mmCIF file of C-alpha atoms in Angstrom:
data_model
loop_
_atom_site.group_PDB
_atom_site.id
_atom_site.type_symbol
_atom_site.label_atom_id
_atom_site.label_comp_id
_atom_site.label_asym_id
_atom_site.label_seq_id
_atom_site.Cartn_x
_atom_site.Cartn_y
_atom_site.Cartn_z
ATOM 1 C CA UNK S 1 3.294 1.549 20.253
ATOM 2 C CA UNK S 2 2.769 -1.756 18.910
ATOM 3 C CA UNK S 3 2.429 -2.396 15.164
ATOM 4 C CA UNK S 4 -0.153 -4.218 13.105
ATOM 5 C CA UNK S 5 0.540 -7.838 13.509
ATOM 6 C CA UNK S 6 -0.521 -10.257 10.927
ATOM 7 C CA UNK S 7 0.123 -14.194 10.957
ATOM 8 C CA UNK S 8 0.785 -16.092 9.510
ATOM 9 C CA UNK S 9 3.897 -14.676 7.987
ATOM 10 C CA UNK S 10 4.180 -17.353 5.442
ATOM 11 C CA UNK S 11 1.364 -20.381 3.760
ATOM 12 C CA UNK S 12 2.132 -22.952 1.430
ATOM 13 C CA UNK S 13 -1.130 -24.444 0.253
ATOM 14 C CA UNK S 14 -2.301 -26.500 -2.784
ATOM 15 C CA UNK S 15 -4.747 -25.651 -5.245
ATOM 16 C CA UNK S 16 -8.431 -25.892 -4.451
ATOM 17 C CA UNK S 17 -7.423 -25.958 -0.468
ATOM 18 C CA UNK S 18 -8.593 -23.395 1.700
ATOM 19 C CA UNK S 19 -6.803 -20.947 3.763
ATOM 20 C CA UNK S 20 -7.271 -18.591 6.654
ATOM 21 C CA UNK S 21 -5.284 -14.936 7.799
ATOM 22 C CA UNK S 22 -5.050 -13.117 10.903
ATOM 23 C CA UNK S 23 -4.742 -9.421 11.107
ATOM 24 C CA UNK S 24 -5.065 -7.441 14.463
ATOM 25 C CA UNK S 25 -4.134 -3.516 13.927
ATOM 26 C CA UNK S 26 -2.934 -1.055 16.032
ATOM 27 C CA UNK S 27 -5.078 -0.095 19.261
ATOM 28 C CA UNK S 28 -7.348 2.255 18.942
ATOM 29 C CA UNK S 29 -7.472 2.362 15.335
ATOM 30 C CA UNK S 30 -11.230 2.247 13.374
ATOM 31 C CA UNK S 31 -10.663 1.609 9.812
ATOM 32 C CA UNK S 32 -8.913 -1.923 8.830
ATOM 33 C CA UNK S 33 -7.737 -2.386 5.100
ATOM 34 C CA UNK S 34 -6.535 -5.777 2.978
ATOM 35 C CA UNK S 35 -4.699 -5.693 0.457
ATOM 36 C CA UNK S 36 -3.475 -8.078 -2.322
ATOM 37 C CA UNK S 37 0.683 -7.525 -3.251
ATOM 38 C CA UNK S 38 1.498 -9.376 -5.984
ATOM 39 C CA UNK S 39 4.964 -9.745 -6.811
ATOM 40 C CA UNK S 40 6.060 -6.439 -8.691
ATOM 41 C CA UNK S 41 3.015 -4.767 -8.042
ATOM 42 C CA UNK S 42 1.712 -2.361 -5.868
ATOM 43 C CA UNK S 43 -0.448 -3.475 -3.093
ATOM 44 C CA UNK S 44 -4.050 -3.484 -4.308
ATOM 45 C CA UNK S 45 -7.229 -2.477 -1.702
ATOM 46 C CA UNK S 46 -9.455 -5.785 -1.431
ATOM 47 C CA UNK S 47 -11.717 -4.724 1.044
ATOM 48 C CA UNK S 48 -12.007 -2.138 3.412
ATOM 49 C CA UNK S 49 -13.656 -1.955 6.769
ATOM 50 C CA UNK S 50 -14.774 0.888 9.323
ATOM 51 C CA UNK S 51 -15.231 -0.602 12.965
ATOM 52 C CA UNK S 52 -17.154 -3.907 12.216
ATOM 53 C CA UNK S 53 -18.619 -2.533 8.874
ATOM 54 C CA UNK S 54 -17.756 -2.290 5.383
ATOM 55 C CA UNK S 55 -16.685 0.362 3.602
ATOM 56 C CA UNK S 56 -15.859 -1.120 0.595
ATOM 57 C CA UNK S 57 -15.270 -4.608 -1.344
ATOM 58 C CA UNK S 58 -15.677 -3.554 -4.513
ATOM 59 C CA UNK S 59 -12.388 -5.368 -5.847
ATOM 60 C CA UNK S 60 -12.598 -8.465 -3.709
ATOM 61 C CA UNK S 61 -13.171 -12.066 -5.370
ATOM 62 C CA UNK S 62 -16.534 -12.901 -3.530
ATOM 63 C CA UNK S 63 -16.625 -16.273 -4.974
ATOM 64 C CA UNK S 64 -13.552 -17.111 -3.386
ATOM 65 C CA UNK S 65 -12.234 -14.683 -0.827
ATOM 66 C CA UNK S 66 -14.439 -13.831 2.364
ATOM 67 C CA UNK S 67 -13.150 -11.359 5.231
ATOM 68 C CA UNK S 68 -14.969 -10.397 8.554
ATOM 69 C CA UNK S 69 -14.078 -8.017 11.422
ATOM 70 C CA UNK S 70 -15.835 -9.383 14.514
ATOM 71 C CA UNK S 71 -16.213 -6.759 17.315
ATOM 72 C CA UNK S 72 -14.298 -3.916 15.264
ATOM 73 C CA UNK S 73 -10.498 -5.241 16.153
ATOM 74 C CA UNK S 74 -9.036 -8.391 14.646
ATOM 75 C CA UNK S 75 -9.982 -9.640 11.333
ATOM 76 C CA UNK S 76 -9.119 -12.484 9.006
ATOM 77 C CA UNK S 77 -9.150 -13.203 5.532
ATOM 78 C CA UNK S 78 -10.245 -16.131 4.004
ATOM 79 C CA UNK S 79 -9.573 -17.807 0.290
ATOM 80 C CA UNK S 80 -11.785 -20.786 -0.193
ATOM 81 C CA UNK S 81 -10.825 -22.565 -2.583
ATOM 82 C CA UNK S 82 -7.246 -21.033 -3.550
ATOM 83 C CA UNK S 83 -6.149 -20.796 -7.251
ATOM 84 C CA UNK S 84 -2.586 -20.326 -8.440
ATOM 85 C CA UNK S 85 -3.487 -16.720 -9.454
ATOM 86 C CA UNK S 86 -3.962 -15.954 -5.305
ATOM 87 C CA UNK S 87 -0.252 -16.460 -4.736
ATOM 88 C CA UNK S 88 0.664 -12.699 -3.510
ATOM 89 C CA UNK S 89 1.457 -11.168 -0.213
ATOM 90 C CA UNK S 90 -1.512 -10.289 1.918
ATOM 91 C CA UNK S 91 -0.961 -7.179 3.464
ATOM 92 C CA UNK S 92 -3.316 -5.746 6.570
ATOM 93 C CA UNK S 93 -2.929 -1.948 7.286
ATOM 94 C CA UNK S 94 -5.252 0.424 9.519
ATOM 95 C CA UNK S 95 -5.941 3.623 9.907
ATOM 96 C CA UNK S 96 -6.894 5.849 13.210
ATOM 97 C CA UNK S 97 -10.404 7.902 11.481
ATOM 98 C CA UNK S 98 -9.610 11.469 12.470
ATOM 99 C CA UNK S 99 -11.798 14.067 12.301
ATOM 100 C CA UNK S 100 -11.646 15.959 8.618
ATOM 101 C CA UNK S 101 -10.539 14.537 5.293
ATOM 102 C CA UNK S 102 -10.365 10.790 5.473
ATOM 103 C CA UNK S 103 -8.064 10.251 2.517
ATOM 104 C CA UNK S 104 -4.891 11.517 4.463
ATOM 105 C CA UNK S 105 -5.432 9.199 7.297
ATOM 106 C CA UNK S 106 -2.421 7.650 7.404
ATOM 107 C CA UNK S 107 -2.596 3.606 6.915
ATOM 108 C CA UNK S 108 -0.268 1.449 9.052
ATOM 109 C CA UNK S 109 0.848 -1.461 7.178
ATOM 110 C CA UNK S 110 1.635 -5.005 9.069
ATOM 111 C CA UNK S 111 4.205 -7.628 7.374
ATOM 112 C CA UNK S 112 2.226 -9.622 5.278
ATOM 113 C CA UNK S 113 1.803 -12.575 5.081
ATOM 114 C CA UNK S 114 3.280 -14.435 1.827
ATOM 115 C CA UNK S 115 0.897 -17.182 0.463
ATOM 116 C CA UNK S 116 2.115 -19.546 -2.334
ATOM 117 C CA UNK S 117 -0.408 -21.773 -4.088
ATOM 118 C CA UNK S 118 0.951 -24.971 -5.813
ATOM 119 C CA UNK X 1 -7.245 1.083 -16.636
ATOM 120 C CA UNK X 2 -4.303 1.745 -14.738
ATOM 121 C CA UNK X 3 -5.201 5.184 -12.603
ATOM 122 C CA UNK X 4 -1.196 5.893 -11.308
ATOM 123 C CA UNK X 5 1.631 5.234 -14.088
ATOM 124 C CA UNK X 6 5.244 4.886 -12.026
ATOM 125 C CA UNK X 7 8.318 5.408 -13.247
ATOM 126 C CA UNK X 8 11.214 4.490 -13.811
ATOM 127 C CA UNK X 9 10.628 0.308 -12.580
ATOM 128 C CA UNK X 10 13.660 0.602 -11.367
ATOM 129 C CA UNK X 11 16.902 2.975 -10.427
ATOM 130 C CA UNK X 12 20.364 2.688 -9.391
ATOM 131 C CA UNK X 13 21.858 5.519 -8.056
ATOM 132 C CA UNK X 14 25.316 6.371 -6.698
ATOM 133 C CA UNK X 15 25.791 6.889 -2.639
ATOM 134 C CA UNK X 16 25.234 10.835 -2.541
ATOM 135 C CA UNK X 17 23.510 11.268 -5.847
ATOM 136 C CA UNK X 18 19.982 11.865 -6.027
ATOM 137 C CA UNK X 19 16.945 9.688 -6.834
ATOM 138 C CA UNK X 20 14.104 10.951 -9.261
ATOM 139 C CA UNK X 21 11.522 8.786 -9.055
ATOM 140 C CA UNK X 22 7.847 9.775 -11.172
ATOM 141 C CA UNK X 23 4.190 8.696 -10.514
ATOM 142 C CA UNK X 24 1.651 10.502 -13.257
ATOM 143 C CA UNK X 25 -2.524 10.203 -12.512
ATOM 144 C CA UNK X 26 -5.519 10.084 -14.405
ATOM 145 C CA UNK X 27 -8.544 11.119 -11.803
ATOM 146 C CA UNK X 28 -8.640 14.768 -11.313
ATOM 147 C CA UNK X 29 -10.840 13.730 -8.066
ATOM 148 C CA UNK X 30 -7.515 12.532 -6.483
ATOM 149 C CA UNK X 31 -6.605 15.052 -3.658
ATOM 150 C CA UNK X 32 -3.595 13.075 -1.343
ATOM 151 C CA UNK X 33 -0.502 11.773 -2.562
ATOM 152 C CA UNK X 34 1.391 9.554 -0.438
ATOM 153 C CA UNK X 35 5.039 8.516 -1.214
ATOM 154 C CA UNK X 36 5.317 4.566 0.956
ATOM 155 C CA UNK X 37 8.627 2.843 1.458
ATOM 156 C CA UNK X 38 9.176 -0.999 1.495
ATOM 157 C CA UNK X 39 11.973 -3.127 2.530
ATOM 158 C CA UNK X 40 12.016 -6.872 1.521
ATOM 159 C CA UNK X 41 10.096 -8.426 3.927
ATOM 160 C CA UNK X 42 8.130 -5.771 5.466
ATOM 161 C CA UNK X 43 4.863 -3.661 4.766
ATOM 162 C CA UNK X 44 4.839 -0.206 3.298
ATOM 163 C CA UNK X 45 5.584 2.900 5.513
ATOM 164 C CA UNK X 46 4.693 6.224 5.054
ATOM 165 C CA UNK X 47 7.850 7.795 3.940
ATOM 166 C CA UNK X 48 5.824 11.683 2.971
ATOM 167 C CA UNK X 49 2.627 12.806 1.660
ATOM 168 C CA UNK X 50 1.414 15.922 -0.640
ATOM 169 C CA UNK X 51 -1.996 17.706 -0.819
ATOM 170 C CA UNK X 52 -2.698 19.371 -4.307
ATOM 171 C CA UNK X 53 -3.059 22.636 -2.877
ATOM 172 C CA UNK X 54 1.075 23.449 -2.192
ATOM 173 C CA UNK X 55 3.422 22.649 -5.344
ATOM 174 C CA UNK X 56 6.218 21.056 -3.424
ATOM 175 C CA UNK X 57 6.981 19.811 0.104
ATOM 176 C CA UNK X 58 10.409 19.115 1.617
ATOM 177 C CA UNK X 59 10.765 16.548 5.128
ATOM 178 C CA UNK X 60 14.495 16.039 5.413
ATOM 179 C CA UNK X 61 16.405 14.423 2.433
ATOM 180 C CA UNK X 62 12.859 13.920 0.591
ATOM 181 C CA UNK X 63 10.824 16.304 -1.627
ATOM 182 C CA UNK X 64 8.277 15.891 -3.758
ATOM 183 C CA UNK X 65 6.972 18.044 -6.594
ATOM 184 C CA UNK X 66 3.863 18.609 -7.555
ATOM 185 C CA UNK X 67 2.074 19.491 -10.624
ATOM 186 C CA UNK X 68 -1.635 19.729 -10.874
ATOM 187 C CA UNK X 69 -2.032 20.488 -14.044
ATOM 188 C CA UNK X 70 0.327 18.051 -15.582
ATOM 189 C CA UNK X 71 -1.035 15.409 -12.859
ATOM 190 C CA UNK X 72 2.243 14.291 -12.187
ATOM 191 C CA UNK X 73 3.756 14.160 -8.798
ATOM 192 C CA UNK X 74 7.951 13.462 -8.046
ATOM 193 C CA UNK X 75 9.596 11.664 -5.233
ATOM 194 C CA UNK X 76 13.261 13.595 -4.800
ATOM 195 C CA UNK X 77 15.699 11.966 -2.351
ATOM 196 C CA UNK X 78 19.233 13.806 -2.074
ATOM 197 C CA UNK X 79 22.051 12.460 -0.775
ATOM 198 C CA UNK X 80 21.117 9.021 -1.577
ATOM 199 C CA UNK X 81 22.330 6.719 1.481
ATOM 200 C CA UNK X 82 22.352 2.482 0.812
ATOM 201 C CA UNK X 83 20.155 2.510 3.819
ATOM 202 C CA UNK X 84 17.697 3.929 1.063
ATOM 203 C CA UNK X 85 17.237 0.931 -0.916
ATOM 204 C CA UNK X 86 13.524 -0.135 -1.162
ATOM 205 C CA UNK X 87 11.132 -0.333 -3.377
ATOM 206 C CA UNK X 88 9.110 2.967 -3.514
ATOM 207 C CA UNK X 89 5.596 3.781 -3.733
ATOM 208 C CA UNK X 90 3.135 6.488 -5.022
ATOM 209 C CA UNK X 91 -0.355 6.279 -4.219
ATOM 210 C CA UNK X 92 -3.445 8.400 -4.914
ATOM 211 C CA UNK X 93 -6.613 9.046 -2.874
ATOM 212 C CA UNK X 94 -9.843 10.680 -3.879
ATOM 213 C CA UNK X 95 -11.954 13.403 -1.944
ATOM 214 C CA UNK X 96 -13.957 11.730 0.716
ATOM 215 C CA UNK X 97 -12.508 8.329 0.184
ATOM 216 C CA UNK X 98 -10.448 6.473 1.830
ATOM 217 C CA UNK X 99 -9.193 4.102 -1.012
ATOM 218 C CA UNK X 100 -5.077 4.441 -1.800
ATOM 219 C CA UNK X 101 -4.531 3.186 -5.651
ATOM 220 C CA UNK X 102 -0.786 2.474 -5.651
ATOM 221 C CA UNK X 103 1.624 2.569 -8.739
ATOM 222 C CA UNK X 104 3.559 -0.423 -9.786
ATOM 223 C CA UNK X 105 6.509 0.447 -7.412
ATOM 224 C CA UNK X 106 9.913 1.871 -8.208
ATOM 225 C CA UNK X 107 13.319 -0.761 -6.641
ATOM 226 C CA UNK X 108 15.918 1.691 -6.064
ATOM 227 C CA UNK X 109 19.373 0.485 -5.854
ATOM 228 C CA UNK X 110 21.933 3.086 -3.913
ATOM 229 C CA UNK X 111 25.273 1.939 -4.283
ATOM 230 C CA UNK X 112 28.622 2.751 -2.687
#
């Protein structure tokens, strides 16, 4: 079974530019997550999205950051414009959506993709 | 606030020995604990999980402990192998939500 895939792996950008990530999860699976790794950190939940809808987004930078899941597969995230503050690693995960409690589904995480922001 | 406090930041441990690694929570409405696995350069991976309602759970090589009324929850490896350094992760979900709030994340260092 294929993995999530995520690309780029790694971004180099300056300050006030704008940048784009891919994230297509694992077949089949309904609920799509990004998070924000900064270095040392855990990975924190930016937003959150079930099928083409979201769940939540409540600790994503709306003035900045945008993220859409068109058709309920792939996804991207988008920083416009970047700050130095955004360099992290952007990590997609997804989850199937079984039946019963939804906080042990299981999240599937891709490789990231490591932004820096000069 | 900082919901999941992780401890220690990091460990070095002795090939065989065993890892202790600690993860203590605030919100009593937290009802999954996940333990995640990193390796430099990859995402986390599910390494074992814990609901509240059994005090301990054992999959191989890894335990963890669990005490609800303390709200602290203990990744145990035995036998530490090299193959086991990563960076560790706890996380914490709530009832009904899918959210995971992850500690700061634990580099353990196994060494020959």
């Amino acid at each position: 079974e294929a993995g999530v895939a995520q690309s780029p792996r790694y971004k180099i950008i300056e300050k006030r530019q704008s940048v784009a990530f891919w994230c297509n999860p694992i077949s089949g699976h309904a609920t799509l997550y990004w998070y924000q790794q900064i270095l040392g950190q855990g990975p924190k939940l930016l937003i959150q999205f079930q099928n083409n809808g979201v769940v939540d987004d409540s600790q994503l930078p709306k003035d900045r950051f945008s993220a859409e899941r068109l058709k309920g597969v792939d996804s991207t995230l988008k920083i416009q414009p970047a700050k130095l503050e955004d360099s992290a690693v952007y990590l997609c995960a997804s989850s199937l959506l079984r039946g019963g409690y939804p906080s042990t589904d299981t999240q599937y995480f891709g490789p990231g993709t490591r932004l820096t922001v000069l | 606030q900082q919901q999941v406090k992780q401890s220690p930041q990091s460990l070095i441990v002795q090939k065989g020995g065993i890892s202790i690694i600690n993860c203590a929570y605030e919100n009593t409405a937290f009802d999954y604990f996940p333990w995640y696995q990193q390796f430099p350069g990859k995402g986390p991976a599910l390494l074992i999980a814990i609901r509240p309602d059994v005090s301990e759970k054992k999959e191989g090589r890894f335990t963890i402990s669990f005490n609800k009324s303390a709200k602290q929850f203990s990744l145990h490896i035995m036998d530490s192998q090299p193959g086991d350094s990563a960076t560790y992760f706890c996380g914490c979900s709530g009832a009904g939500s899918y959210q995971l709030t992850f500690g700061k994340g634990t580099k353990l260092s196994v060494i020959p």
